Structure formats: C-alpha cells, structure tokens
Amino acid sequence: MLSKRAKYAIKTILYLCRNGNNQAISAKKIAEEENIPYKFLENILRELRQHKILKSVRGPEGGYILISHPKDIKVVEIVRIVDGPIALIPCVSENFYEKCEECTDEQTCQIRKLFDELRNAMLPIFNKSLEELKNL
Amino acid sequence: MLSKRAKYAIKTILYLCRNGNNQAISAKKIAEEENIPYKFLENILRELRQHKILKSVRGPEGGYILISHPKDIKVVEIVRIVDGPIALIPCVSENFYEKCEECTDEQTCQIRKLFDELRNAMLPIFNKSLEELKNL
DNA sequence: ATAATTCCTATCAAAATAGTATGATATATG
DNA sequence: CATATATCATACTATTTTGATAGGAATTAT
C-alpha cells in the first residue's frame, strides 16, 4: 500500500503545480485546501525540500515553491523519497536493494524472478511525470 | 512490500508442488526445509486450508496436500488470501475496494487514475499460475 | 497406549505508520 | 523596533500491522 505520507506528498505537488510556481504557498494553505494534517504536512514538506523537490521562503508571505517544472518531476521520485522502494521485495529493488535472509540462491529464486517482472511492469507507470499525471 | 507471510505461503506451495500431491507433507518438514518458523507456518497453513488451497490429514503421517493442480492456482489468489489487495490504494481495488476518506470526486482524481493504471499493469504478472512460476 | 500430527485461540514484541507538541529561527510589514 | 506570520527542527506519542510464540485440545496411524 501507498502510505498516506506519499499520497499527501503527491497531492501537495499537484496542488503546487496547479497554482503556478511563481509565488510561494504556505503549508497552512496547502493543509487546509488538501485536507492534510498541518504538522504532518510540515514534516513531508521538509523532506521534499531536503530532496530538492521544492524550495522554501521563510517569514510572512513565505511558503513553498516547486524547483523543477512538473514535466521534470516523476511520480517515482516522490514515492522513493517518501516511501522507499517501488519493488515489492527488497532483492529486486534497484535503489534499495537488500538480500533476502533465507534465500540460498538469488539467481534461481522463482519468487525473485516473478517480483522482478512485476517491478519492471510497475516502473513505466511510476515513471510518469507530474505533468502527465495532471493530464490523466 | 510483500509480507513475510505471503512469501512463506508462496514458498510453501512451491514446495508442495515440487513434492507431488500424492502424500501429505507435515508442517514440521516444510518449516525445516524452507526455513519458516514452525508455529508461524501453522497459522499460514490453516489459512490456506480454510481458503481451499490445500487440505490436511491429521495424525501421524499426516500433513498437507494441494487441492488443485499448480496450473490452476494463481499467485494472485495466494497474495489476496494472505496479504489482501493487490492495488496500492484501496479505491482502485477490485476485491478490497474502499473509498478514500478525503477524496471528493473519484472520477476525476488523478492519483486514482494513476494507481488504477498501475494495478492493471501489475495484474497480468500476479495472474501467473504456480506452474508458470515454477518454470520461470 | 503412545507418539505424531493438525487444530485453535490467545498473547506478545517489534516495527512501521500517522500524527502531535514545543519551541527556535527568519523575515515582511507597520 | 515590535509583531505577526512563516519555516525549521527535534522529539514524542498513539495506533496499527507484522511477525512470531505459547499452550494445549483433538485426531489418528502404529
């Protein structure tokens, strides 16, 4: 399952997309409009800023602004930042690889092969840009 | 992520496949051979039995036997029994549908559209039979 | 009778998830 | 400069899910 954190993150970025990236939009406003718990959103926004998805402006009239154009932000980036791996088992993850404890031979593991296929099927969907998502 | 429960379940069924479905195989043996905690496995086996994936024989020389031929058992069945929905958000699940709390309009929700596409991309992979999985 | 097994319910511990609290820091504006 | 409005940072808490264990009852081949 996608975490609420990730869902909120995507919603937030979609919201920022819709509102142009000229002026900063405050966490408060995003929280109200998108129905996201304010303090929880703050955490998410900080994480997105630290990963250079958006930048912040402090003080009154401050808020958050997307760094890149929506066409250059992929859904997969957001999900990886917030939720971690796309793959459903860690031994087929590109970005968060981990060996399975009990697995004796990765090369012949049938479960691994299946979930590798699965990951490859999922990736093209996750690779869509926020621009494409907006126009779905 | 796939739960260990689901992974153990698939491994168990693959093990039963390999050993033919003539004679019952005990939980003890499966646990040892496949490195699954015995008591945890018992729970999983019971669930699979209750869902008619396998049948049990009690007493000495007892154990578990697959009910159907591996070609007639789909990975997706096992995952749904053990882990629940395939879809990453509940509002696009066929078998475990739930409305998203905050969503105002499902028809226009872009996140929903994306995860519906995702689910449709995942399904063909999950629909493989255990027989196919064995021969991957 | 015995031992090997499934069957069942309850319980537990650890980890992940979702959210809250508190307060420091920065800054536009009057 | 004072104030109000923001972000920034860390730590905490509550709830749910996951992974596993405990203890014993019921069944049955030998």
XYZ file of C-alpha atoms (C1' of nucleotides) in Angstrom:
332
model
C 0.000 0.000 0.000
C 0.962 3.560 -0.665
C 1.411 5.403 2.626
C -0.664 8.451 3.463
C 2.608 10.313 3.603
C 3.268 9.543 -0.057
C -0.281 10.300 -1.063
C -0.136 13.645 0.737
C 3.197 14.378 -0.923
C 1.813 13.773 -4.402
C -1.289 15.808 -3.631
C 0.861 18.630 -2.369
C 2.952 18.721 -5.506
C -0.120 18.522 -7.719
C -1.512 21.455 -5.756
C 1.661 23.460 -6.255
C 1.536 22.596 -9.967
C -1.967 23.945 -10.290
C -1.059 27.198 -8.592
C 1.941 28.016 -10.756
C 5.361 28.243 -9.269
C 5.701 31.993 -9.168
C 4.683 32.730 -5.607
C 5.266 30.688 -2.514
C 2.314 28.846 -0.998
C 2.187 28.266 2.744
C 1.880 24.918 4.452
C -1.187 26.240 6.186
C -2.958 26.885 2.908
C -1.990 23.523 1.436
C -3.104 21.741 4.587
C -6.499 23.413 4.530
C -7.164 23.054 0.825
C -5.959 19.487 0.532
C -7.197 18.276 3.894
C -3.839 17.241 5.257
C -2.967 17.463 8.986
C -0.891 20.630 9.231
C 2.005 19.419 11.328
C 2.237 16.177 9.418
C 2.414 18.147 6.208
C 5.241 20.250 7.581
C 7.303 17.101 8.001
C 6.563 15.995 4.469
C 7.383 19.428 3.048
C 10.687 19.477 4.853
C 11.585 16.097 3.410
C 10.683 17.239 -0.101
C 12.754 20.370 0.343
C 15.741 18.412 1.593
C 15.500 16.302 -1.525
C 15.408 19.379 -3.748
C 11.886 18.831 -4.983
C 10.847 22.217 -3.693
C 12.337 25.281 -2.059
C 11.022 27.331 0.818
C 10.665 31.025 1.617
C 10.610 31.930 5.291
C 8.667 34.625 7.073
C 5.313 36.215 6.281
C 4.223 35.694 2.683
C 6.553 32.709 2.754
C 5.838 29.142 1.738
C 6.925 26.554 -0.777
C 7.722 26.641 -4.493
C 8.479 23.783 -6.878
C 12.060 23.789 -8.040
C 11.554 21.953 -11.340
C 8.869 22.095 -13.971
C 6.191 19.416 -13.421
C 7.323 17.681 -16.613
C 10.687 17.082 -14.959
C 9.353 15.632 -11.717
C 8.486 11.963 -11.827
C 5.994 10.302 -9.523
C 8.598 7.652 -8.837
C 10.958 10.219 -7.335
C 8.380 11.333 -4.836
C 7.411 7.809 -3.884
C 11.030 6.784 -3.407
C 11.747 9.779 -1.214
C 8.729 9.294 0.965
C 8.016 5.558 0.948
C 11.228 3.976 -0.254
C 11.379 1.123 -2.745
C 8.960 0.510 -5.595
C 9.746 -3.210 -5.697
C 7.632 -5.462 -3.503
C 10.594 -7.488 -2.319
C 13.932 -5.902 -1.473
C 16.086 -8.278 -3.533
C 14.749 -6.857 -6.811
C 14.956 -3.216 -5.814
C 17.337 -1.041 -7.836
C 17.534 1.796 -5.343
C 17.002 -0.006 -2.052
C 18.455 -3.439 -2.707
C 18.738 -5.852 0.182
C 19.463 -9.541 0.129
C 16.683 -11.813 1.391
C 17.756 -13.520 4.600
C 16.599 -17.024 3.838
C 17.303 -17.049 0.111
C 20.028 -19.505 -0.805
C 20.418 -18.626 -4.473
C 19.128 -15.382 -5.931
C 19.798 -16.482 -9.497
C 17.352 -19.363 -9.353
C 14.781 -17.985 -6.910
C 11.439 -18.163 -8.667
C 9.790 -15.694 -6.360
C 12.539 -13.242 -7.155
C 12.007 -13.687 -10.890
C 8.314 -13.059 -10.554
C 8.764 -9.923 -8.490
C 11.446 -8.695 -10.818
C 8.961 -8.950 -13.670
C 6.440 -7.210 -11.511
C 8.771 -4.360 -10.771
C 9.512 -3.958 -14.471
C 5.802 -3.793 -15.166
C 5.252 -1.177 -12.469
C 8.094 1.113 -13.360
C 6.751 2.644 -16.587
C 3.643 3.763 -14.731
C 5.574 5.248 -11.848
C 7.896 6.960 -14.315
C 5.194 9.320 -15.458
C 5.852 12.976 -14.765
C 3.633 15.132 -12.597
C 2.722 16.961 -15.801
C 1.438 13.710 -17.287
C -0.330 12.850 -14.050
C -2.071 16.217 -14.119
C -3.397 15.456 -17.578
C -4.526 11.897 -16.945
C 6.054 -4.676 0.283
C 5.070 -8.310 0.205
C 4.685 -9.617 3.745
C 6.761 -12.496 5.010
C 3.504 -14.299 5.494
C 2.781 -14.117 1.774
C 6.310 -15.043 0.850
C 6.192 -18.056 3.162
C 2.841 -19.036 1.703
C 4.152 -18.986 -1.853
C 7.270 -20.879 -0.827
C 5.148 -23.465 0.907
C 3.000 -24.045 -2.133
C 6.024 -24.213 -4.409
C 7.454 -26.794 -2.032
C 4.270 -28.842 -2.134
C 4.315 -28.579 -5.944
C 7.817 -29.972 -6.124
C 6.924 -32.929 -3.915
C 3.901 -34.038 -5.875
C 0.490 -34.044 -4.286
C 0.173 -37.717 -3.564
C 1.275 -37.879 0.038
C 0.751 -35.364 2.794
C 3.731 -33.325 3.935
C 3.942 -32.166 7.530
C 4.268 -28.589 8.676
C 7.371 -29.617 10.548
C 9.073 -30.760 7.385
C 8.072 -27.698 5.383
C 9.243 -25.439 8.190
C 12.632 -27.096 8.331
C 13.220 -27.330 4.606
C 12.008 -23.861 3.771
C 13.308 -22.126 6.873
C 9.980 -20.894 8.110
C 9.193 -20.521 11.843
C 7.117 -23.602 12.654
C 4.269 -22.045 14.602
C 4.002 -19.153 12.190
C 3.760 -21.618 9.340
C 0.968 -23.473 11.102
C -1.091 -20.291 11.036
C -0.435 -19.768 7.360
C -1.282 -23.376 6.523
C -4.545 -23.123 8.374
C -5.472 -20.008 6.436
C -4.638 -21.694 3.136
C -6.694 -24.706 4.120
C -9.662 -22.566 5.100
C -9.497 -20.987 1.667
C -9.437 -24.383 -0.020
C -5.944 -24.041 -1.406
C -4.862 -27.177 0.390
C -6.320 -29.943 2.509
C -4.924 -31.524 5.643
C -4.543 -35.022 7.024
C -4.421 -35.343 10.796
C -2.465 -37.733 12.938
C 0.908 -39.386 12.352
C 1.927 -39.447 8.690
C -0.432 -36.515 8.327
C 0.270 -33.162 6.753
C -0.864 -31.013 3.874
C -1.739 -31.680 0.236
C -2.563 -29.243 -2.563
C -6.173 -29.436 -3.633
C -5.722 -28.135 -7.188
C -3.089 -28.687 -9.828
C -0.403 -25.959 -9.749
C -1.586 -24.762 -13.163
C -4.912 -23.895 -11.553
C -3.533 -21.949 -8.613
C -2.665 -18.349 -9.325
C -0.144 -16.347 -7.361
C -2.717 -13.614 -7.051
C -5.064 -15.925 -5.114
C -2.426 -16.613 -2.510
C -1.446 -12.979 -2.162
C -5.058 -11.892 -1.786
C -5.726 -14.509 0.870
C -2.664 -13.693 2.881
C -1.954 -10.010 2.252
C -5.171 -8.624 0.886
C -5.391 -6.200 -2.005
C -3.021 -6.040 -4.965
C -3.821 -2.386 -5.619
C -1.663 0.175 -3.838
C -4.615 2.362 -2.938
C -7.944 0.945 -1.790
C -10.120 2.970 -4.152
C -8.834 1.058 -7.197
C -9.025 -2.391 -5.636
C -11.436 -4.841 -7.235
C -11.581 -7.250 -4.319
C -10.989 -4.957 -1.368
C -12.462 -1.677 -2.534
C -12.693 1.180 -0.048
C -13.429 4.807 -0.660
C -10.634 7.233 0.166
C -11.645 9.423 3.078
C -10.543 12.767 1.757
C -11.299 12.205 -1.903
C -14.037 14.492 -3.147
C -14.507 13.043 -6.625
C -13.246 9.619 -7.566
C -13.973 10.129 -11.246
C -11.536 12.990 -11.604
C -8.910 12.026 -9.022
C -5.607 11.912 -10.861
C -3.902 9.832 -8.229
C -6.652 7.288 -8.555
C -6.214 7.138 -12.332
C -2.506 6.566 -11.974
C -2.901 3.791 -9.444
C -5.630 2.217 -11.484
C -3.208 2.025 -14.407
C -0.636 0.628 -12.041
C -2.947 -2.062 -10.813
C -3.762 -3.024 -14.386
C -0.072 -3.303 -15.142
C 0.547 -5.467 -12.090
C -2.316 -7.857 -12.541
C -1.052 -9.884 -15.506
C 2.100 -10.706 -13.585
C 0.229 -11.728 -10.454
C -2.146 -13.794 -12.571
C 0.541 -16.331 -13.393
C -0.092 -19.817 -12.099
C 2.160 -21.606 -9.666
C 3.028 -23.908 -12.564
C 4.264 -20.944 -14.583
C 6.096 -19.600 -11.553
C 7.843 -22.932 -11.124
C 9.101 -22.735 -14.689
C 10.256 -19.118 -14.637
C -1.418 -46.601 24.877
C 1.685 -43.699 22.522
C 3.537 -40.515 19.610
C 2.990 -37.623 15.765
C 0.425 -34.687 13.885
C -3.211 -30.973 12.874
C -6.190 -27.525 15.004
C -7.395 -23.396 17.674
C -7.203 -19.283 20.456
C -4.799 -16.118 22.715
C -0.910 -13.470 23.577
C 3.372 -10.841 22.776
C 7.066 -7.918 20.890
C 8.914 -5.144 17.431
C 8.421 -2.185 13.691
C 6.035 0.936 10.810
C 2.709 4.475 10.266
C 0.256 8.593 11.329
C 0.129 12.380 13.794
C 1.241 15.905 17.770
C 3.949 19.156 20.747
C 7.112 22.538 21.629
C 9.809 25.892 20.608
C 13.585 28.070 17.852
C 14.631 30.904 13.760
C 13.775 34.005 9.918
C 11.567 37.968 7.745
C 7.954 41.212 5.693
C 5.457 44.973 7.261
C 3.787 48.834 10.057
C 11.956 48.110 16.543
C 7.820 45.207 17.569
C 4.809 41.997 15.816
C 2.782 38.560 13.273
C 3.461 35.003 10.023
C 6.008 31.786 8.368
C 9.517 27.901 8.089
C 12.689 24.725 10.645
C 13.969 21.040 13.828
C 13.632 17.526 17.114
C 11.365 14.712 19.936
C 7.447 12.443 21.432
C 3.024 9.593 21.331
C -0.640 6.639 19.809
C -2.295 3.172 16.764
C -1.951 -0.433 13.608
C 0.377 -4.028 11.328
C 3.566 -7.594 11.194
C 5.999 -11.490 12.708
C 6.084 -14.719 15.862
C 5.255 -17.644 20.176
C 2.607 -20.358 23.860
C -0.206 -23.866 25.444
C -2.998 -27.181 24.915
C -7.124 -29.808 22.661
C -8.420 -33.122 19.051
C -7.281 -36.752 15.774
C -5.285 -40.980 14.154
C -1.510 -44.468 12.497
C 1.092 -47.798 14.711
